[in-house]
Amino acid sequence: MTFFLFLRDGLRSMSSGPPLYWLWMGALALVVLFGGWRYLHQLDEGLIVTNMSNQVSWGFYISNFTFLVGVAAAAVMLVIPAYIFDRQDIKDVVLMGDTMAVTAVLMAMGFIVVDLGRPDRIWHLIPRIGRFHFPESLLAWDVVVLSGYLILNLGISFYILFSHYRGYIPKLRIYFPFVIIAIFWAISIHTVTAFLYSSNSGRAFWSNPLLAPRFIASAFASGPALMIIGFQIIRKISNYPVAQSVINLLALVMGVALQITIFFIGAELFTDFYNEGEHAASIRYLFLGLDGHHALQPWIWMALCMLGIAVVILMIHPLRLNPYFLNVACVLTVAGIWIEKGMGLVIPGYVPTPLGEVYEYLPNWNEIAITLGIWAAGLMLFTAMAKAAIPIECGALRRPGLAPGEPLCAPPKLLGKETAQEPAPLGALPEADGTSTR
């Protein structure tokens, strides 16, 4: 019975809000509807309405899929300090990180679905019903790790949130083993995605042992960047207590991860160009153009410039602590990684073809509309889940018959300054075993 009350109150929280909330959700819904309309057109006509071809069979959809898997994996940057190093300020916001991970995984799965020419055949990926080809197929491994990561994050978040709704403290000994599994699982989802590329022996551009560590490093740069932007918005429009120390820690992680990412890119450039052979044709096409074809050249150089500016900002301590420059660095990091690990990685793998032919690819408006629709749907989902979770975490929403706790989420007064008074940690409930207040 309490479970149904939990669902009812959660839905009520999602369906109530100020005009600005409905304006935001309405605008996103329009984008979702437009993207859905273009997807119906793609379903009717087939992938011929995209710019993909037999020569370039992975395009804009798989590029976004790759980026979002990294965003999902980056949630571990909150989980490790929260549960391994017992940082209470991180524990207060780790649920928002898990919510972002769940949203990113669902969006990544959405991009896989729209990339299928016959999505009705997706049942082939269901074990015991279809021919799963596990463990032979790396695609099957990717399905397993993504589905497992989604279940782990949903389960842990639900247990914590449901316990708070009932007025109980979640028992750390129950969910901590799953937290440990989720930490290793987060690394595995992006590693398996990298192996999907590097296992294609016919694509020299992807046949690189640095691909998996480069994926992980770039994920730990772009994921925290999105978290910083999201946490600041949540702190601005709600009373959820996001401590400035959380923002500072994520900025530091982002700065280190971005330096490692740029180092990996430089190592690849040296290896490919110092003794340039036939295997370097794809990277030459990407950075310098090939046989008069250079569609991606301005994009990759723009991405490198963005990452270069961002890493300079993050390496200079006063700039990193300045909210304005930090937000600039976050936006540049997200955009730069999105280009570099998306279009800058997927498309050159197909150009030139194994026969030496050059078929260039850029997404058309149909692909862009469908992509925007999936991103808008993800933002709607994250907004709705955060809208339901915040009052429970703040102690304002409890099961009927249970008195709400004291208001714990007082609006912060000195946002953006390191000397600001940190908001009180969440902890409406008495400690049960002395191990955790969450």
Coordinates of C-alpha atoms in Angstrom, one line a residue:
M1 CA 0.0 0.0 0.0
T2 CA 2.8 2.4 0.9
F3 CA 4.4 1.7 -2.5
F4 CA 1.2 2.9 -4.3
L5 CA 1.1 6.0 -2.1
F6 CA 4.7 6.6 -2.9
L7 CA 3.9 6.4 -6.7
R8 CA 0.8 8.6 -6.2
D9 CA 2.6 11.3 -4.3
G10 CA 5.5 11.2 -6.7
L11 CA 3.2 11.7 -9.7
R12 CA 1.4 14.5 -7.9
S13 CA 4.7 16.2 -7.3
M14 CA 5.6 15.8 -11.0
S15 CA 2.3 17.2 -12.1
S16 CA 2.4 20.4 -10.0
G17 CA 4.6 23.3 -10.3
P18 CA 4.9 27.1 -11.1
P19 CA 4.2 28.5 -14.5
L20 CA 7.9 28.4 -15.3
Y21 CA 8.0 24.7 -14.7
W22 CA 5.1 24.1 -17.2
L23 CA 6.6 26.5 -19.7
W24 CA 9.9 24.5 -19.6
M25 CA 8.1 21.1 -19.9
G26 CA 5.8 22.4 -22.6
A27 CA 8.7 23.7 -24.7
L28 CA 10.4 20.3 -24.3
A29 CA 7.2 18.4 -25.2
L30 CA 7.0 20.4 -28.5
V31 CA 10.5 19.4 -29.4
V32 CA 9.7 15.7 -28.5
L33 CA 6.6 15.8 -30.7
F34 CA 8.5 17.3 -33.6
G35 CA 11.2 14.7 -33.3
G36 CA 8.6 11.9 -32.9
W37 CA 6.9 13.1 -36.1
R38 CA 10.2 12.9 -38.0
Y39 CA 10.9 9.5 -36.5
L40 CA 7.5 8.3 -37.8
H41 CA 8.6 9.5 -41.3
Q42 CA 11.9 7.5 -40.9
L43 CA 9.9 4.4 -39.8
D44 CA 7.7 4.8 -42.9
E45 CA 10.5 5.4 -45.4
G46 CA 13.4 3.7 -43.8
L47 CA 17.0 4.8 -43.1
I48 CA 17.1 6.2 -46.6
V49 CA 15.8 9.5 -45.2
T50 CA 19.0 9.8 -43.3
N51 CA 22.4 10.7 -44.8
M52 CA 23.8 7.3 -43.7
S53 CA 24.8 4.9 -46.4
N54 CA 26.3 1.4 -46.9
Q55 CA 29.7 3.1 -46.7
V56 CA 28.9 5.1 -43.5
S57 CA 26.5 3.0 -41.6
W58 CA 27.0 4.7 -38.1
G59 CA 26.3 8.4 -38.0
F60 CA 24.8 11.0 -35.8
Y61 CA 22.7 8.6 -33.7
I62 CA 25.7 6.4 -32.7
S63 CA 27.8 9.5 -32.0
N64 CA 25.2 10.7 -29.5
F65 CA 25.0 7.2 -28.0
T66 CA 28.7 7.1 -27.4
F67 CA 28.7 10.5 -25.7
L68 CA 25.8 9.6 -23.5
V69 CA 27.3 6.3 -22.3
G70 CA 30.2 8.4 -21.0
V71 CA 27.8 10.8 -19.2
A72 CA 26.1 7.8 -17.5
A73 CA 29.5 6.3 -16.4
A74 CA 30.5 9.7 -14.9
A75 CA 28.0 9.3 -12.1
V76 CA 30.7 7.2 -10.4
M77 CA 32.6 10.4 -9.7
L78 CA 29.9 11.2 -7.1
V79 CA 29.5 7.6 -5.9
I80 CA 33.1 7.0 -5.0
P81 CA 33.6 10.1 -2.7
A82 CA 30.2 9.7 -1.2
Y83 CA 30.4 6.0 -0.2
I84 CA 34.1 5.1 -0.2
F85 CA 35.4 8.4 1.4
D86 CA 32.2 9.0 3.3
R87 CA 31.8 12.6 2.2
Q88 CA 28.4 13.8 3.6
D89 CA 28.2 16.8 1.2
I90 CA 28.5 14.4 -1.8
K91 CA 26.0 12.0 -0.3
D92 CA 23.4 14.8 -0.2
V93 CA 23.5 15.1 -4.0
V94 CA 24.5 11.6 -5.1
L95 CA 20.9 10.8 -5.8
M96 CA 20.8 13.6 -8.5
G97 CA 23.9 12.0 -10.0
D98 CA 22.2 8.7 -10.2
T99 CA 19.1 10.3 -11.7
M100 CA 21.4 11.8 -14.4
A101 CA 22.9 8.4 -15.0
V102 CA 19.5 6.7 -15.4
T103 CA 18.4 9.4 -17.8
A104 CA 21.6 9.2 -19.9
V105 CA 21.4 5.4 -20.2
L106 CA 17.7 5.6 -21.3
M107 CA 18.7 8.3 -23.9
A108 CA 21.6 6.1 -25.1
M109 CA 19.2 3.2 -25.6
G110 CA 16.8 5.6 -27.5
F111 CA 19.6 6.4 -29.9
I112 CA 20.2 2.7 -30.5
V113 CA 16.5 2.2 -31.3
V114 CA 16.3 5.0 -33.8
D115 CA 19.5 3.8 -35.5
L116 CA 17.9 0.4 -36.2
G117 CA 16.4 0.2 -39.6
R118 CA 13.9 -2.4 -38.4
P119 CA 13.3 -1.6 -34.7
D120 CA 10.6 -4.3 -34.6
R121 CA 13.4 -6.8 -34.7
I122 CA 14.8 -5.6 -31.4
W123 CA 13.3 -8.7 -29.8
H124 CA 16.3 -10.6 -31.1
L125 CA 18.3 -8.9 -28.3
I126 CA 16.1 -10.4 -25.6
P127 CA 17.7 -13.5 -24.1
R128 CA 15.9 -16.8 -24.5
I129 CA 13.4 -15.2 -26.9
G130 CA 15.8 -14.1 -29.6
R131 CA 19.3 -15.2 -30.6
F132 CA 21.4 -13.2 -28.2
H133 CA 24.8 -14.4 -29.3
F134 CA 26.2 -14.0 -25.8
P135 CA 29.1 -14.0 -25.1
E136 CA 30.4 -14.1 -28.8
S137 CA 28.9 -10.8 -29.8
L138 CA 30.3 -7.5 -28.2
L139 CA 26.9 -6.0 -29.0
A140 CA 25.3 -8.5 -26.6
W141 CA 27.9 -7.5 -24.0
D142 CA 26.9 -3.9 -24.5
V143 CA 23.2 -4.8 -23.9
V144 CA 24.1 -6.6 -20.7
V145 CA 26.2 -3.9 -19.2
L146 CA 23.9 -1.1 -20.1
S147 CA 20.8 -2.9 -18.8
G148 CA 22.6 -4.0 -15.7
Y149 CA 23.8 -0.5 -15.0
L150 CA 20.3 0.9 -15.5
I151 CA 18.9 -1.7 -13.1
L152 CA 21.6 -1.0 -10.4
N153 CA 21.0 2.7 -10.5
L154 CA 17.3 2.4 -10.5
G155 CA 17.3 -0.1 -7.6
I156 CA 19.7 1.9 -5.4
S157 CA 17.9 5.2 -6.0
F158 CA 14.5 3.7 -5.4
Y159 CA 15.6 2.0 -2.1
I160 CA 17.0 5.2 -0.7
L161 CA 14.1 7.4 -1.9
F162 CA 11.4 5.0 -0.7
S163 CA 13.1 4.6 2.7
H164 CA 13.1 8.4 3.2
Y165 CA 9.5 8.6 2.1
R166 CA 8.5 6.0 4.7
G167 CA 10.5 8.0 7.3
Y168 CA 13.3 5.4 7.6
I169 CA 17.0 5.6 7.2
P170 CA 18.2 3.3 4.4
K171 CA 20.5 0.6 5.8
L172 CA 23.9 1.0 4.4
R173 CA 24.7 -2.7 4.8
I174 CA 21.9 -3.5 2.4
Y175 CA 22.7 -1.3 -0.5
F176 CA 26.4 -0.8 -0.1
P177 CA 27.3 -4.0 -1.9
F178 CA 25.3 -2.9 -4.9
V179 CA 27.1 0.5 -4.7
I180 CA 30.4 -1.3 -5.1
I181 CA 29.1 -3.3 -8.0
A182 CA 27.8 -0.2 -9.6
I183 CA 31.2 1.5 -9.4
F184 CA 32.9 -1.3 -11.3
W185 CA 29.9 -1.5 -13.6
A186 CA 30.2 2.2 -14.5
I187 CA 33.7 1.6 -15.8
S188 CA 32.6 -1.4 -17.7
I189 CA 29.9 0.2 -19.7
H190 CA 32.2 2.7 -21.4
T191 CA 35.0 0.1 -21.7
V192 CA 32.7 -2.3 -23.6
T193 CA 31.5 0.6 -25.8
A194 CA 35.1 1.3 -26.7
F195 CA 35.7 -2.4 -27.4
L196 CA 32.7 -2.2 -29.8
Y197 CA 34.8 0.1 -31.9
S198 CA 38.3 -1.3 -31.4
S199 CA 37.2 -4.9 -32.2
N200 CA 36.5 -3.8 -35.8
S201 CA 39.8 -4.9 -37.2
G202 CA 38.9 -3.6 -40.6
R203 CA 38.7 0.0 -39.3
A204 CA 42.3 1.1 -38.6
F205 CA 41.1 4.4 -37.0
W206 CA 39.5 2.5 -34.2
S207 CA 42.1 -0.2 -33.8
N208 CA 43.8 1.6 -30.9
P209 CA 44.5 0.2 -27.4
L210 CA 44.2 3.8 -26.0
L211 CA 40.5 4.0 -27.0
A212 CA 39.1 2.5 -23.8
P213 CA 41.1 4.7 -21.4
R214 CA 40.5 7.7 -23.6
F215 CA 36.8 7.0 -23.4
I216 CA 36.9 6.8 -19.6
A217 CA 39.0 10.0 -19.3
S218 CA 36.7 12.0 -21.6
A219 CA 33.7 10.7 -19.7
F220 CA 35.1 11.9 -16.4
A221 CA 35.5 15.4 -18.0
S222 CA 32.1 15.8 -19.8
G223 CA 30.0 14.1 -17.1
P224 CA 31.1 16.3 -14.2
A225 CA 30.8 19.3 -16.5
L226 CA 27.1 18.5 -17.0
M227 CA 26.7 17.8 -13.3
I228 CA 28.1 21.2 -12.4
I229 CA 25.7 23.0 -14.8
G230 CA 22.8 20.9 -13.5
F231 CA 23.5 21.3 -9.8
Q232 CA 23.8 25.1 -10.2
I233 CA 20.4 25.2 -12.0
I234 CA 18.8 23.0 -9.3
R235 CA 20.3 25.1 -6.5
K236 CA 19.1 28.3 -8.2
I237 CA 15.5 27.2 -8.8
S238 CA 14.9 25.0 -5.8
N239 CA 15.9 24.8 -2.2
Y240 CA 17.9 21.6 -2.6
P241 CA 21.2 22.0 -0.7
V242 CA 24.0 21.6 -3.1
A243 CA 27.2 22.5 -1.2
Q244 CA 29.8 24.6 -3.0
S245 CA 32.4 22.0 -2.0
V246 CA 30.6 19.5 -4.4
I247 CA 31.0 22.0 -7.3
N248 CA 34.7 22.6 -6.5
L249 CA 35.4 18.8 -6.3
L250 CA 33.7 18.1 -9.6
A251 CA 35.6 21.0 -11.2
L252 CA 38.9 19.6 -10.0
V253 CA 38.0 16.1 -11.3
M254 CA 37.0 17.7 -14.7
G255 CA 40.3 19.6 -14.9
V256 CA 42.4 16.5 -14.3
A257 CA 40.4 14.3 -16.6
L258 CA 40.5 16.9 -19.4
Q259 CA 44.3 17.1 -19.2
I260 CA 44.5 13.3 -19.5
T261 CA 42.1 13.4 -22.5
I262 CA 44.2 16.0 -24.3
F263 CA 47.4 14.0 -23.6
F264 CA 45.8 10.8 -25.1
I265 CA 44.8 12.8 -28.2
G266 CA 48.3 14.1 -28.6
A267 CA 49.8 10.6 -28.2
E268 CA 47.5 9.4 -31.0
L269 CA 48.4 12.3 -33.3
F270 CA 52.1 11.7 -32.8
T271 CA 51.9 7.9 -33.4
D272 CA 49.8 8.3 -36.6
F273 CA 51.6 11.3 -38.2
Y274 CA 55.3 10.7 -37.2
N275 CA 55.6 7.6 -39.5
E276 CA 52.5 8.2 -41.5
G277 CA 51.2 5.2 -43.5
E278 CA 48.0 3.9 -45.0
H279 CA 46.6 3.3 -41.6
A280 CA 46.6 7.0 -40.9
A281 CA 44.3 7.9 -43.8
S282 CA 41.3 8.4 -41.5
I283 CA 43.0 10.7 -39.1
R284 CA 44.5 12.7 -42.0
Y285 CA 41.0 13.0 -43.4
L286 CA 39.7 14.2 -39.9
F287 CA 42.4 16.8 -39.2
L288 CA 43.8 17.8 -42.6
G289 CA 41.3 16.6 -45.2
L290 CA 41.8 13.9 -47.8
D291 CA 41.7 14.2 -51.6
G292 CA 39.8 17.5 -51.3
H293 CA 37.3 16.2 -48.8
H294 CA 37.3 18.0 -45.4
A295 CA 33.8 18.1 -44.0
L296 CA 34.8 17.3 -40.5
Q297 CA 38.1 19.3 -40.4
P298 CA 36.6 22.5 -39.0
W299 CA 34.6 20.6 -36.4
I300 CA 37.5 18.7 -34.9
W301 CA 39.7 21.8 -34.8
M302 CA 36.9 23.8 -33.2
A303 CA 36.5 20.9 -30.6
L304 CA 40.3 21.0 -29.8
C305 CA 40.2 24.8 -29.4
M306 CA 37.2 24.4 -27.0
L307 CA 39.0 21.8 -24.9
G308 CA 42.2 23.8 -24.9
I309 CA 40.5 26.9 -23.6
A310 CA 38.5 24.8 -21.0
V311 CA 41.6 23.1 -19.7
V312 CA 43.5 26.5 -19.3
I313 CA 40.5 27.8 -17.2
L314 CA 40.4 24.7 -15.1
M315 CA 44.2 24.6 -14.4
I316 CA 44.2 28.2 -13.1
H317 CA 42.9 28.1 -9.5
P318 CA 41.3 31.6 -9.3
L319 CA 39.6 31.0 -12.7
R320 CA 38.3 27.6 -11.7
L321 CA 36.7 29.0 -8.6
N322 CA 35.1 31.8 -10.5
P323 CA 31.5 30.8 -11.3
Y324 CA 31.5 32.6 -14.6
F325 CA 34.7 31.1 -16.0
L326 CA 33.8 27.7 -14.5
N327 CA 30.5 27.7 -16.4
V328 CA 32.3 28.7 -19.6
A329 CA 34.7 25.8 -19.1
C330 CA 31.8 23.4 -18.5
V331 CA 30.0 24.4 -21.7
L332 CA 33.2 24.3 -23.8
T333 CA 34.1 20.8 -22.3
V334 CA 30.6 19.4 -23.0
A335 CA 30.6 20.7 -26.6
G336 CA 34.2 19.8 -27.3
I337 CA 33.9 16.2 -26.0
W338 CA 30.5 15.8 -27.8
I339 CA 32.2 16.7 -31.1
E340 CA 35.5 14.9 -30.5
K341 CA 34.1 11.6 -29.1
G342 CA 31.0 11.7 -31.3
M343 CA 31.3 12.8 -34.9
G344 CA 35.1 13.1 -34.5
L345 CA 35.4 9.4 -33.6
V346 CA 32.6 7.6 -35.3
I347 CA 32.6 9.0 -38.8
P348 CA 36.3 8.9 -39.6
G349 CA 36.2 5.2 -38.9
Y350 CA 34.3 4.8 -42.2
V351 CA 36.3 7.4 -44.2
P352 CA 38.0 6.3 -46.4
T353 CA 36.4 2.9 -46.9
P354 CA 38.6 -0.3 -46.9
L355 CA 38.6 0.1 -50.7
G356 CA 40.0 3.6 -50.4
E357 CA 36.8 5.4 -51.4
V358 CA 35.8 8.6 -49.7
Y359 CA 32.1 9.0 -48.8
E360 CA 31.6 12.0 -46.6
Y361 CA 28.8 12.2 -44.1
L362 CA 27.1 15.0 -42.2
P363 CA 23.7 14.6 -40.5
N364 CA 20.6 15.9 -42.4
W365 CA 17.7 17.8 -40.8
N366 CA 15.7 14.6 -40.2
E367 CA 18.5 13.1 -38.1
I368 CA 19.0 16.4 -36.2
A369 CA 15.2 16.6 -35.5
I370 CA 15.1 13.1 -34.1
T371 CA 18.2 13.7 -32.1
L372 CA 16.8 16.9 -30.6
G373 CA 13.6 14.9 -29.8
I374 CA 15.5 12.3 -27.8
W375 CA 17.5 15.0 -25.9
A376 CA 14.3 16.9 -25.1
A377 CA 12.7 13.6 -23.8
G378 CA 15.7 13.0 -21.6
L379 CA 15.5 16.5 -20.2
M380 CA 11.8 16.1 -19.5
L381 CA 12.5 12.8 -17.7
F382 CA 15.3 14.2 -15.6
T383 CA 13.2 17.3 -14.7
A384 CA 10.2 15.1 -13.7
M385 CA 12.3 12.7 -11.6
A386 CA 14.2 15.5 -9.9
K387 CA 10.8 17.3 -9.2
A388 CA 9.6 14.2 -7.4
A389 CA 12.8 13.4 -5.5
I390 CA 13.7 16.8 -4.2
P391 CA 10.7 17.2 -1.7
I392 CA 11.3 13.7 -0.4
E393 CA 15.0 14.3 0.1
C394 CA 14.3 17.6 1.8
G395 CA 11.8 16.0 4.2
A396 CA 8.8 17.9 2.9
L397 CA 7.1 14.9 1.4
R398 CA 6.5 11.8 3.6
R399 CA 3.9 9.1 3.6
P400 CA 0.4 10.0 5.0
G401 CA 0.3 9.8 8.7
L402 CA 4.0 10.7 9.1
A403 CA 4.7 14.2 10.1
P404 CA 7.1 15.9 7.7
G405 CA 10.5 16.8 9.1
E406 CA 11.7 20.2 9.7
P407 CA 12.6 22.1 6.5
L408 CA 16.1 21.1 5.8
C409 CA 16.6 22.7 2.4
A410 CA 17.0 26.4 3.2
P411 CA 18.0 28.4 0.2
P412 CA 21.7 29.1 0.1
K413 CA 22.6 32.8 0.6
L414 CA 26.1 33.2 -0.8
L415 CA 26.2 31.0 -3.9
G416 CA 29.3 30.8 -5.9
K417 CA 31.7 31.9 -3.2
E418 CA 34.1 29.5 -1.6
T419 CA 33.6 31.2 1.7
A420 CA 29.9 30.8 1.5
Q421 CA 28.2 29.1 4.4
E422 CA 27.6 25.5 3.4
P423 CA 23.9 24.5 3.6
A424 CA 23.1 22.1 6.3
P425 CA 23.5 18.4 5.2
L426 CA 20.3 16.5 4.7
G427 CA 19.6 14.2 7.6
A428 CA 16.0 14.6 8.8
L429 CA 16.0 11.1 10.2
P430 CA 17.7 9.9 13.3
E431 CA 20.7 7.6 12.8
A432 CA 19.8 4.0 13.1
D433 CA 23.2 2.3 13.3
G434 CA 25.6 5.1 13.4
T435 CA 27.0 4.2 9.9
S436 CA 25.1 6.7 7.8
T437 CA 22.5 9.3 7.9
R438 CA 21.4 8.6 4.3

